[in-house]
């Protein structure tokens, strides 16, 4: 009997709903072609709902998500809502409540996609960043006092415990092992820990020792490397071909993955997964809600389609996931650019073309 996946869909704000519909179009095509079912449940969380009702994300929604197989998120962000409210109230709340402790961000340059890096092509840019996704500065510990005076003090603490570090590293080492087995080009490269242990001598030391102990103890066959985060930024630009699996803490991961998104062709193509390996994960295009492009059929839905591809892979539908990737590659070959308004085709046309190819692949 074929499986039916229960999927929570949060289209969100701005261009979120447009790119999500194209992702769903491709998901439906894959479901028909590969013989699985989908049971979609839509939720209207986002800035517009918050402005109307004052509610970001009720606890009952989290209970609902826990009963799903996966979550597909468009974009959250509204120009009239003060920064911090929707981020903490929706996105971070989902990550924390569902313990999505891995943020998986592939940085893969596809053929015919333009990178700002001179003389670099798809053979140079093909790695993944694993960003720890629930700890560090995002824990929210800290506070402020004497606010508004000349003596104001503010703290926001980088907090890590060994268990949080170890479970993230475990995921990274296991992924590295799978990638090495799948492709000899990956096997030639190390797994790289990125931190700032020359200054963050407590947190950095915890990560470094945990990395060394797990690596030498459980994965002696995997070559390990370490980069300070500032240097990693430099190498992402100068020698991206050095990387295969890079693992890092939360805030550093947030920062370097925006750089990663740019070198793989921009926010039109970059997708990511907030993953709980034993629970419910959430997949999203990395771009924001881009309100100025909303409703114009000009935004690139490829990142959202890439999120669907990642979701199906995590659900075990690897055939469907590979078919989507092949279809994306074929359609990107025909696009003039991956940037909004410059694609040479409209948002819906991109989705139609990918869906048609998935149906016939
Ligand atoms: C991301 C975003 C979020 C983060 C924001 C919106 C809270 O930048 O997913 O990278 O910082 O994690
Ligand atoms: Mn970010």
mmCIF file of C-alpha atoms and ligand atoms in Angstrom:
data_model
loop_
_atom_site.group_PDB
_atom_site.id
_atom_site.type_symbol
_atom_site.label_atom_id
_atom_site.label_comp_id
_atom_site.label_asym_id
_atom_site.label_seq_id
_atom_site.Cartn_x
_atom_site.Cartn_y
_atom_site.Cartn_z
ATOM 1 C CA UNK A 1 0.000 0.000 0.000
ATOM 2 C CA UNK A 2 1.339 3.422 -0.864
ATOM 3 C CA UNK A 3 2.106 5.895 1.860
ATOM 4 C CA UNK A 4 0.279 9.145 2.461
ATOM 5 C CA UNK A 5 2.236 11.979 4.039
ATOM 6 C CA UNK A 6 0.508 14.488 6.232
ATOM 7 C CA UNK A 7 2.148 17.851 5.537
ATOM 8 C CA UNK A 8 1.572 21.169 7.289
ATOM 9 C CA UNK A 9 1.851 24.049 4.821
ATOM 10 C CA UNK A 10 2.527 27.589 6.044
ATOM 11 C CA UNK A 11 2.612 29.873 2.977
ATOM 12 C CA UNK A 12 3.298 32.951 5.159
ATOM 13 C CA UNK A 13 3.811 36.518 3.953
ATOM 14 C CA UNK A 14 4.774 38.447 0.828
ATOM 15 C CA UNK A 15 5.925 36.150 -1.945
ATOM 16 C CA UNK A 16 5.712 33.097 0.375
ATOM 17 C CA UNK A 17 2.291 31.951 -0.903
ATOM 18 C CA UNK A 18 3.355 32.261 -4.575
ATOM 19 C CA UNK A 19 6.470 30.161 -4.224
ATOM 20 C CA UNK A 20 4.707 27.661 -1.972
ATOM 21 C CA UNK A 21 2.036 27.023 -4.635
ATOM 22 C CA UNK A 22 4.748 26.185 -7.142
ATOM 23 C CA UNK A 23 6.387 23.863 -4.610
ATOM 24 C CA UNK A 24 3.047 22.129 -4.050
ATOM 25 C CA UNK A 25 2.509 21.846 -7.795
ATOM 26 C CA UNK A 26 5.793 19.948 -8.033
ATOM 27 C CA UNK A 27 4.985 17.889 -4.920
ATOM 28 C CA UNK A 28 1.661 16.827 -6.478
ATOM 29 C CA UNK A 29 3.381 15.857 -9.716
ATOM 30 C CA UNK A 30 5.931 13.796 -7.779
ATOM 31 C CA UNK A 31 3.181 12.130 -5.733
ATOM 32 C CA UNK A 32 1.341 11.046 -8.897
ATOM 33 C CA UNK A 33 4.498 9.890 -10.630
ATOM 34 C CA UNK A 34 6.015 8.031 -7.662
ATOM 35 C CA UNK A 35 2.804 6.693 -6.174
ATOM 36 C CA UNK A 36 2.520 8.281 -2.770
ATOM 37 C CA UNK A 37 -0.259 10.390 -1.301
ATOM 38 C CA UNK A 38 -0.246 13.815 0.327
ATOM 39 C CA UNK A 39 -2.621 15.141 2.923
ATOM 40 C CA UNK A 40 -2.015 18.899 3.076
ATOM 41 C CA UNK A 41 -3.064 21.078 5.996
ATOM 42 C CA UNK A 42 -2.780 24.830 5.442
ATOM 43 C CA UNK A 43 -2.042 27.328 8.223
ATOM 44 C CA UNK A 44 -2.222 31.113 7.861
ATOM 45 C CA UNK A 45 0.466 32.068 10.381
ATOM 46 C CA UNK A 46 2.506 35.136 9.508
ATOM 47 C CA UNK A 47 2.602 38.908 9.681
ATOM 48 C CA UNK A 48 -0.839 39.568 8.218
ATOM 49 C CA UNK A 49 -2.549 37.300 10.709
ATOM 50 C CA UNK A 50 -0.531 38.821 13.541
ATOM 51 C CA UNK A 51 -1.590 42.340 12.537
ATOM 52 C CA UNK A 52 -5.251 41.250 12.488
ATOM 53 C CA UNK A 53 -5.377 39.087 15.607
ATOM 54 C CA UNK A 54 -2.247 39.824 17.668
ATOM 55 C CA UNK A 55 -1.469 36.115 17.586
ATOM 56 C CA UNK A 56 1.788 34.697 16.244
ATOM 57 C CA UNK A 57 1.560 30.923 16.698
ATOM 58 C CA UNK A 58 -0.668 29.310 19.344
ATOM 59 C CA UNK A 59 0.532 26.248 21.244
ATOM 60 C CA UNK A 60 -2.306 24.249 19.698
ATOM 61 C CA UNK A 61 -0.613 24.684 16.304
ATOM 62 C CA UNK A 62 2.538 23.067 17.651
ATOM 63 C CA UNK A 63 0.438 20.101 18.806
ATOM 64 C CA UNK A 64 -1.007 19.918 15.298
ATOM 65 C CA UNK A 65 2.456 20.023 13.686
ATOM 66 C CA UNK A 66 3.575 17.150 15.913
ATOM 67 C CA UNK A 67 0.972 14.952 14.226
ATOM 68 C CA UNK A 68 2.350 15.739 10.768
ATOM 69 C CA UNK A 69 5.111 14.030 8.820
ATOM 70 C CA UNK A 70 6.671 17.304 7.726
ATOM 71 C CA UNK A 71 6.203 21.065 7.476
ATOM 72 C CA UNK A 72 6.602 23.238 4.378
ATOM 73 C CA UNK A 73 7.132 26.933 5.117
ATOM 74 C CA UNK A 74 7.075 29.805 2.607
ATOM 75 C CA UNK A 75 8.344 33.017 4.190
ATOM 76 C CA UNK A 76 7.565 34.935 7.349
ATOM 77 C CA UNK A 77 8.134 38.696 7.502
ATOM 78 C CA UNK A 78 5.968 41.790 7.233
ATOM 79 C CA UNK A 79 7.215 45.380 6.818
ATOM 80 C CA UNK A 80 4.680 46.669 9.382
ATOM 81 C CA UNK A 81 5.706 44.263 12.143
ATOM 82 C CA UNK A 82 8.615 45.215 14.404
ATOM 83 C CA UNK A 83 11.693 42.972 13.914
ATOM 84 C CA UNK A 84 11.896 40.112 16.391
ATOM 85 C CA UNK A 85 8.199 39.416 16.949
ATOM 86 C CA UNK A 86 7.493 37.048 14.062
ATOM 87 C CA UNK A 87 10.983 35.572 14.184
ATOM 88 C CA UNK A 88 10.678 34.563 17.831
ATOM 89 C CA UNK A 89 6.928 33.967 17.771
ATOM 90 C CA UNK A 90 6.782 31.747 14.711
ATOM 91 C CA UNK A 91 10.052 30.558 13.187
ATOM 92 C CA UNK A 92 12.128 30.097 16.332
ATOM 93 C CA UNK A 93 9.122 28.803 18.257
ATOM 94 C CA UNK A 94 8.669 26.012 15.718
ATOM 95 C CA UNK A 95 12.401 25.174 15.705
ATOM 96 C CA UNK A 96 12.561 25.034 19.505
ATOM 97 C CA UNK A 97 9.220 23.338 20.207
ATOM 98 C CA UNK A 98 9.832 20.589 17.677
ATOM 99 C CA UNK A 99 13.498 20.331 18.672
ATOM 100 C CA UNK A 100 14.671 20.821 15.094
ATOM 101 C CA UNK A 101 18.278 20.895 16.174
ATOM 102 C CA UNK A 102 19.860 20.663 12.734
ATOM 103 C CA UNK A 103 19.701 23.362 10.117
ATOM 104 C CA UNK A 104 20.791 21.715 6.900
ATOM 105 C CA UNK A 105 21.797 24.114 4.157
ATOM 106 C CA UNK A 106 23.144 22.685 0.926
ATOM 107 C CA UNK A 107 25.387 25.052 -1.029
ATOM 108 C CA UNK A 108 25.302 23.596 -4.510
ATOM 109 C CA UNK A 109 25.848 25.539 -7.702
ATOM 110 C CA UNK A 110 23.816 24.022 -10.535
ATOM 111 C CA UNK A 111 24.840 24.278 -14.189
ATOM 112 C CA UNK A 112 23.862 27.548 -15.912
ATOM 113 C CA UNK A 113 23.270 29.266 -12.566
ATOM 114 C CA UNK A 114 25.337 32.392 -12.191
ATOM 115 C CA UNK A 115 27.703 32.691 -9.232
ATOM 116 C CA UNK A 116 29.410 35.955 -8.306
ATOM 117 C CA UNK A 117 32.646 33.986 -7.863
ATOM 118 C CA UNK A 118 34.954 34.438 -10.811
ATOM 119 C CA UNK A 119 36.260 31.230 -12.402
ATOM 120 C CA UNK A 120 34.170 28.934 -10.181
ATOM 121 C CA UNK A 121 31.651 26.445 -11.500
ATOM 122 C CA UNK A 122 29.464 23.570 -10.291
ATOM 123 C CA UNK A 123 32.588 21.434 -9.822
ATOM 124 C CA UNK A 124 33.827 23.881 -7.176
ATOM 125 C CA UNK A 125 30.674 24.684 -5.237
ATOM 126 C CA UNK A 126 28.971 21.604 -3.842
ATOM 127 C CA UNK A 127 28.932 21.305 -0.078
ATOM 128 C CA UNK A 128 26.551 21.397 2.878
ATOM 129 C CA UNK A 129 26.565 23.497 5.998
ATOM 130 C CA UNK A 130 25.173 21.954 9.138
ATOM 131 C CA UNK A 131 24.185 24.721 11.462
ATOM 132 C CA UNK A 132 23.296 23.830 15.039
ATOM 133 C CA UNK A 133 19.751 25.164 15.244
ATOM 134 C CA UNK A 134 18.491 25.384 18.828
ATOM 135 C CA UNK A 135 21.349 26.586 21.026
ATOM 136 C CA UNK A 136 23.946 29.309 21.268
ATOM 137 C CA UNK A 137 22.903 32.938 21.265
ATOM 138 C CA UNK A 138 19.475 31.918 19.979
ATOM 139 C CA UNK A 139 18.719 30.359 23.371
ATOM 140 C CA UNK A 140 17.725 33.885 24.402
ATOM 141 C CA UNK A 141 19.559 33.947 27.723
ATOM 142 C CA UNK A 142 20.722 37.349 28.821
ATOM 143 C CA UNK A 143 19.100 40.655 29.523
ATOM 144 C CA UNK A 144 19.388 44.378 29.700
ATOM 145 C CA UNK A 145 19.409 46.890 32.466
ATOM 146 C CA UNK A 146 19.439 50.702 32.768
ATOM 147 C CA UNK A 147 17.847 50.666 29.336
ATOM 148 C CA UNK A 148 17.742 54.043 27.639
ATOM 149 C CA UNK A 149 20.403 55.594 29.871
ATOM 150 C CA UNK A 150 24.066 56.225 29.156
ATOM 151 C CA UNK A 151 24.826 53.297 31.450
ATOM 152 C CA UNK A 152 22.782 50.751 29.565
ATOM 153 C CA UNK A 153 24.095 47.196 29.708
ATOM 154 C CA UNK A 154 22.927 44.366 27.466
ATOM 155 C CA UNK A 155 23.970 40.725 27.331
ATOM 156 C CA UNK A 156 22.995 37.846 25.086
ATOM 157 C CA UNK A 157 24.785 34.676 25.946
ATOM 158 C CA UNK A 158 26.275 31.972 23.769
ATOM 159 C CA UNK A 159 25.128 28.857 25.606
ATOM 160 C CA UNK A 160 26.154 25.304 24.743
ATOM 161 C CA UNK A 161 26.078 22.044 26.608
ATOM 162 C CA UNK A 162 27.922 18.908 25.593
ATOM 163 C CA UNK A 163 24.763 16.970 24.634
ATOM 164 C CA UNK A 164 23.617 19.706 22.244
ATOM 165 C CA UNK A 165 27.057 19.850 20.652
ATOM 166 C CA UNK A 166 27.405 16.073 20.433
ATOM 167 C CA UNK A 167 24.056 15.424 18.761
ATOM 168 C CA UNK A 168 24.797 18.047 16.128
ATOM 169 C CA UNK A 169 28.274 16.645 15.465
ATOM 170 C CA UNK A 170 26.845 13.132 15.280
ATOM 171 C CA UNK A 171 24.496 14.201 12.486
ATOM 172 C CA UNK A 172 27.376 15.891 10.665
ATOM 173 C CA UNK A 173 29.721 12.900 10.876
ATOM 174 C CA UNK A 174 26.980 10.504 9.751
ATOM 175 C CA UNK A 175 26.128 12.731 6.805
ATOM 176 C CA UNK A 176 29.793 12.960 5.869
ATOM 177 C CA UNK A 177 30.035 9.169 5.931
ATOM 178 C CA UNK A 178 27.013 8.852 3.612
ATOM 179 C CA UNK A 179 28.342 11.480 1.222
ATOM 180 C CA UNK A 180 31.765 9.845 1.049
ATOM 181 C CA UNK A 181 30.139 6.523 0.188
ATOM 182 C CA UNK A 182 27.987 8.156 -2.488
ATOM 183 C CA UNK A 183 30.652 10.149 -4.324
ATOM 184 C CA UNK A 184 34.424 9.775 -4.406
ATOM 185 C CA UNK A 185 34.822 13.516 -5.035
ATOM 186 C CA UNK A 186 33.287 14.158 -1.613
ATOM 187 C CA UNK A 187 35.443 11.450 -0.044
ATOM 188 C CA UNK A 188 38.586 13.400 -0.916
ATOM 189 C CA UNK A 189 37.477 16.309 1.259
ATOM 190 C CA UNK A 190 37.433 16.701 5.028
ATOM 191 C CA UNK A 191 34.603 17.395 7.429
ATOM 192 C CA UNK A 192 35.231 20.912 8.688
ATOM 193 C CA UNK A 193 34.358 22.355 12.069
ATOM 194 C CA UNK A 194 33.869 26.112 11.947
ATOM 195 C CA UNK A 195 34.099 28.171 15.136
ATOM 196 C CA UNK A 196 36.171 30.938 16.699
ATOM 197 C CA UNK A 197 38.153 29.105 19.297
ATOM 198 C CA UNK A 198 40.961 31.621 19.330
ATOM 199 C CA UNK A 199 38.591 34.057 21.063
ATOM 200 C CA UNK A 200 35.595 31.987 22.242
ATOM 201 C CA UNK A 201 37.894 29.886 24.389
ATOM 202 C CA UNK A 202 35.045 28.258 26.340
ATOM 203 C CA UNK A 203 32.391 27.522 23.712
ATOM 204 C CA UNK A 204 34.933 27.027 20.968
ATOM 205 C CA UNK A 205 36.928 24.666 23.111
ATOM 206 C CA UNK A 206 33.819 22.625 23.939
ATOM 207 C CA UNK A 207 32.992 22.259 20.232
ATOM 208 C CA UNK A 208 36.585 21.516 19.264
ATOM 209 C CA UNK A 209 37.154 18.829 21.892
ATOM 210 C CA UNK A 210 33.812 17.198 21.164
ATOM 211 C CA UNK A 211 34.660 17.215 17.434
ATOM 212 C CA UNK A 212 38.099 15.704 17.983
ATOM 213 C CA UNK A 213 36.839 13.070 20.415
ATOM 214 C CA UNK A 214 33.935 11.925 18.275
ATOM 215 C CA UNK A 215 36.005 12.073 15.107
ATOM 216 C CA UNK A 216 39.001 10.137 16.388
ATOM 217 C CA UNK A 217 36.880 7.724 18.446
ATOM 218 C CA UNK A 218 33.993 6.862 16.142
ATOM 219 C CA UNK A 219 35.033 8.069 12.679
ATOM 220 C CA UNK A 220 38.814 7.633 12.462
ATOM 221 C CA UNK A 221 38.526 7.097 8.678
ATOM 222 C CA UNK A 222 37.125 10.618 8.134
ATOM 223 C CA UNK A 223 39.610 13.417 7.659
ATOM 224 C CA UNK A 224 38.912 16.377 9.948
ATOM 225 C CA UNK A 225 39.656 20.037 9.467
ATOM 226 C CA UNK A 226 39.002 23.153 11.508
ATOM 227 C CA UNK A 227 38.511 26.782 10.377
ATOM 228 C CA UNK A 228 37.948 29.919 12.380
ATOM 229 C CA UNK A 229 34.691 31.428 11.184
ATOM 230 C CA UNK A 230 36.276 34.597 9.808
ATOM 231 C CA UNK A 231 38.716 32.529 7.758
ATOM 232 C CA UNK A 232 35.895 30.218 6.629
ATOM 233 C CA UNK A 233 34.178 33.267 5.114
ATOM 234 C CA UNK A 234 37.286 33.950 3.166
ATOM 235 C CA UNK A 235 37.658 30.346 1.954
ATOM 236 C CA UNK A 236 33.966 30.119 0.948
ATOM 237 C CA UNK A 237 34.794 32.859 -1.550
ATOM 238 C CA UNK A 238 38.342 31.959 -2.512
ATOM 239 C CA UNK A 239 38.359 28.129 -2.338
ATOM 240 C CA UNK A 240 34.802 26.800 -1.961
ATOM 241 C CA UNK A 241 36.022 23.509 -3.455
ATOM 242 C CA UNK A 242 37.778 22.764 -0.167
ATOM 243 C CA UNK A 243 34.440 22.146 1.568
ATOM 244 C CA UNK A 244 32.137 19.164 1.671
ATOM 245 C CA UNK A 245 30.468 19.008 5.099
ATOM 246 C CA UNK A 246 30.956 22.041 7.316
ATOM 247 C CA UNK A 247 29.488 22.026 10.810
ATOM 248 C CA UNK A 248 29.110 25.040 13.064
ATOM 249 C CA UNK A 249 27.192 26.650 15.906
ATOM 250 C CA UNK A 250 23.958 28.561 15.461
ATOM 251 C CA UNK A 251 24.848 32.234 14.866
ATOM 252 C CA UNK A 252 27.976 31.535 12.864
ATOM 253 C CA UNK A 253 25.891 29.150 10.781
ATOM 254 C CA UNK A 254 23.255 31.800 10.222
ATOM 255 C CA UNK A 255 25.866 34.208 8.910
ATOM 256 C CA UNK A 256 27.940 31.904 6.736
ATOM 257 C CA UNK A 257 24.915 30.302 5.094
ATOM 258 C CA UNK A 258 23.799 33.636 3.667
ATOM 259 C CA UNK A 259 27.223 33.800 2.066
ATOM 260 C CA UNK A 260 26.736 30.194 0.971
ATOM 261 C CA UNK A 261 23.379 31.103 -0.602
ATOM 262 C CA UNK A 262 24.993 33.898 -2.597
ATOM 263 C CA UNK A 263 27.777 31.767 -4.052
ATOM 264 C CA UNK A 264 25.280 29.107 -5.154
ATOM 265 C CA UNK A 265 23.297 31.654 -7.120
ATOM 266 C CA UNK A 266 21.313 33.631 -4.581
ATOM 267 C CA UNK A 267 18.126 33.443 -2.572
ATOM 268 C CA UNK A 268 16.130 32.379 -5.622
ATOM 269 C CA UNK A 269 17.714 28.943 -5.432
ATOM 270 C CA UNK A 270 18.807 28.378 -1.804
ATOM 271 C CA UNK A 271 16.723 26.023 0.333
ATOM 272 C CA UNK A 272 17.152 24.683 3.827
ATOM 273 C CA UNK A 273 15.780 22.190 6.291
ATOM 274 C CA UNK A 274 15.152 22.568 10.015
ATOM 275 C CA UNK A 275 15.563 18.976 10.994
ATOM 276 C CA UNK A 276 14.700 16.823 13.941
ATOM 277 C CA UNK A 277 16.119 13.467 12.849
ATOM 278 C CA UNK A 278 13.685 11.662 15.168
ATOM 279 C CA UNK A 279 10.725 14.001 14.829
ATOM 280 C CA UNK A 280 8.993 16.506 12.576
ATOM 281 C CA UNK A 281 11.177 18.626 10.300
ATOM 282 C CA UNK A 282 10.441 21.846 8.432
ATOM 283 C CA UNK A 283 11.680 22.815 4.975
ATOM 284 C CA UNK A 284 11.823 26.320 3.539
ATOM 285 C CA UNK A 285 13.264 28.491 0.812
ATOM 286 C CA UNK A 286 15.960 30.631 2.440
ATOM 287 C CA UNK A 287 14.791 33.921 0.981
ATOM 288 C CA UNK A 288 12.535 36.246 2.917
ATOM 289 C CA UNK A 289 9.032 37.447 2.095
ATOM 290 C CA UNK A 290 10.301 40.030 -0.459
ATOM 291 C CA UNK A 291 7.113 42.163 -0.196
ATOM 292 C CA UNK A 292 8.087 44.417 -3.095
ATOM 293 C CA UNK A 293 7.831 41.471 -5.500
ATOM 294 C CA UNK A 294 4.638 39.994 -4.045
ATOM 295 C CA UNK A 295 1.814 39.189 -6.461
ATOM 296 C CA UNK A 296 3.788 39.995 -9.606
ATOM 297 C CA UNK A 297 4.656 36.467 -10.768
ATOM 298 C CA UNK A 298 8.332 37.450 -10.966
ATOM 299 C CA UNK A 299 9.892 35.717 -7.957
ATOM 300 C CA UNK A 300 11.913 32.538 -8.488
ATOM 301 C CA UNK A 301 10.164 29.516 -6.920
ATOM 302 C CA UNK A 302 13.210 27.271 -7.429
ATOM 303 C CA UNK A 303 14.266 27.579 -3.754
ATOM 304 C CA UNK A 304 10.793 26.489 -2.632
ATOM 305 C CA UNK A 305 10.896 23.600 -5.097
ATOM 306 C CA UNK A 306 14.329 22.724 -3.682
ATOM 307 C CA UNK A 307 12.765 22.693 -0.207
ATOM 308 C CA UNK A 308 10.197 20.154 -1.448
ATOM 309 C CA UNK A 309 13.030 18.092 -2.880
ATOM 310 C CA UNK A 310 14.773 18.093 0.521
ATOM 311 C CA UNK A 311 11.520 17.259 2.298
ATOM 312 C CA UNK A 312 10.897 14.214 0.116
ATOM 313 C CA UNK A 313 14.446 13.026 0.666
ATOM 314 C CA UNK A 314 13.953 13.284 4.438
ATOM 315 C CA UNK A 315 10.689 11.325 4.151
ATOM 316 C CA UNK A 316 12.533 8.513 2.396
ATOM 317 C CA UNK A 317 11.165 9.282 -1.097
ATOM 318 C CA UNK A 318 14.615 9.469 -2.613
ATOM 319 C CA UNK A 319 13.445 8.586 -6.145
ATOM 320 C CA UNK A 320 11.000 11.478 -6.143
ATOM 321 C CA UNK A 321 13.603 13.778 -4.642
ATOM 322 C CA UNK A 322 16.161 12.902 -7.322
ATOM 323 C CA UNK A 323 13.577 13.348 -10.067
ATOM 324 C CA UNK A 324 12.797 16.835 -8.771
ATOM 325 C CA UNK A 325 16.480 17.728 -8.718
ATOM 326 C CA UNK A 326 16.920 16.498 -12.296
ATOM 327 C CA UNK A 327 13.869 18.509 -13.393
ATOM 328 C CA UNK A 328 15.128 21.613 -11.600
ATOM 329 C CA UNK A 329 18.493 21.312 -13.331
ATOM 330 C CA UNK A 330 16.829 20.958 -16.734
ATOM 331 C CA UNK A 331 14.596 23.990 -16.198
ATOM 332 C CA UNK A 332 17.407 26.132 -14.789
ATOM 333 C CA UNK A 333 19.331 25.431 -18.015
ATOM 334 C CA UNK A 334 16.567 27.320 -19.830
ATOM 335 C CA UNK A 335 16.269 30.260 -17.452
ATOM 336 C CA UNK A 336 18.021 33.544 -18.198
ATOM 337 C CA UNK A 337 18.769 34.253 -14.547
ATOM 338 C CA UNK A 338 17.746 33.104 -11.080
ATOM 339 C CA UNK A 339 16.949 36.637 -9.960
ATOM 340 C CA UNK A 340 13.426 37.954 -9.507
ATOM 341 C CA UNK A 341 12.125 39.623 -12.651
ATOM 342 C CA UNK A 342 15.040 38.484 -14.788
ATOM 343 C CA UNK A 343 14.256 34.807 -15.229
ATOM 344 C CA UNK A 344 12.837 35.093 -18.742
ATOM 345 C CA UNK A 345 9.738 33.297 -17.446
ATOM 346 C CA UNK A 346 7.184 33.828 -14.715
ATOM 347 C CA UNK A 347 6.950 32.211 -11.269
ATOM 348 C CA UNK A 348 4.090 29.911 -12.292
ATOM 349 C CA UNK A 349 5.783 28.946 -15.553
ATOM 350 C CA UNK A 350 8.885 27.779 -13.688
ATOM 351 C CA UNK A 351 6.685 25.596 -11.456
ATOM 352 C CA UNK A 352 4.732 24.262 -14.464
ATOM 353 C CA UNK A 353 7.897 23.311 -16.302
ATOM 354 C CA UNK A 354 9.450 21.518 -13.335
ATOM 355 C CA UNK A 355 6.173 19.701 -12.565
ATOM 356 C CA UNK A 356 5.774 18.585 -16.185
ATOM 357 C CA UNK A 357 9.286 17.169 -16.244
ATOM 358 C CA UNK A 358 8.828 15.379 -12.925
ATOM 359 C CA UNK A 359 5.691 13.758 -14.329
ATOM 360 C CA UNK A 360 7.555 12.358 -17.322
ATOM 361 C CA UNK A 361 10.996 11.596 -15.909
HETATM 362 C C1 LIG B 1 17.409 32.126 9.037
HETATM 363 C C2 LIG B 1 16.877 33.447 9.463
HETATM 364 C C3 LIG B 1 16.412 33.349 10.904
HETATM 365 C C4 LIG B 1 17.605 32.999 11.771
HETATM 366 C C5 LIG B 1 15.712 34.602 11.437
HETATM 367 C C6 LIG B 1 14.577 35.035 10.557
HETATM 368 C C7 LIG B 1 15.242 34.398 12.871
HETATM 369 O O1 LIG B 1 17.810 34.456 9.295
HETATM 370 O O2 LIG B 1 16.641 31.143 9.036
HETATM 371 O O3 LIG B 1 18.582 32.052 8.690
HETATM 372 O O4 LIG B 1 18.336 33.890 12.205
HETATM 373 O O5 LIG B 1 17.818 31.827 11.993
HETATM 374 MN MN1 LIG B 2 19.636 33.792 8.370
#
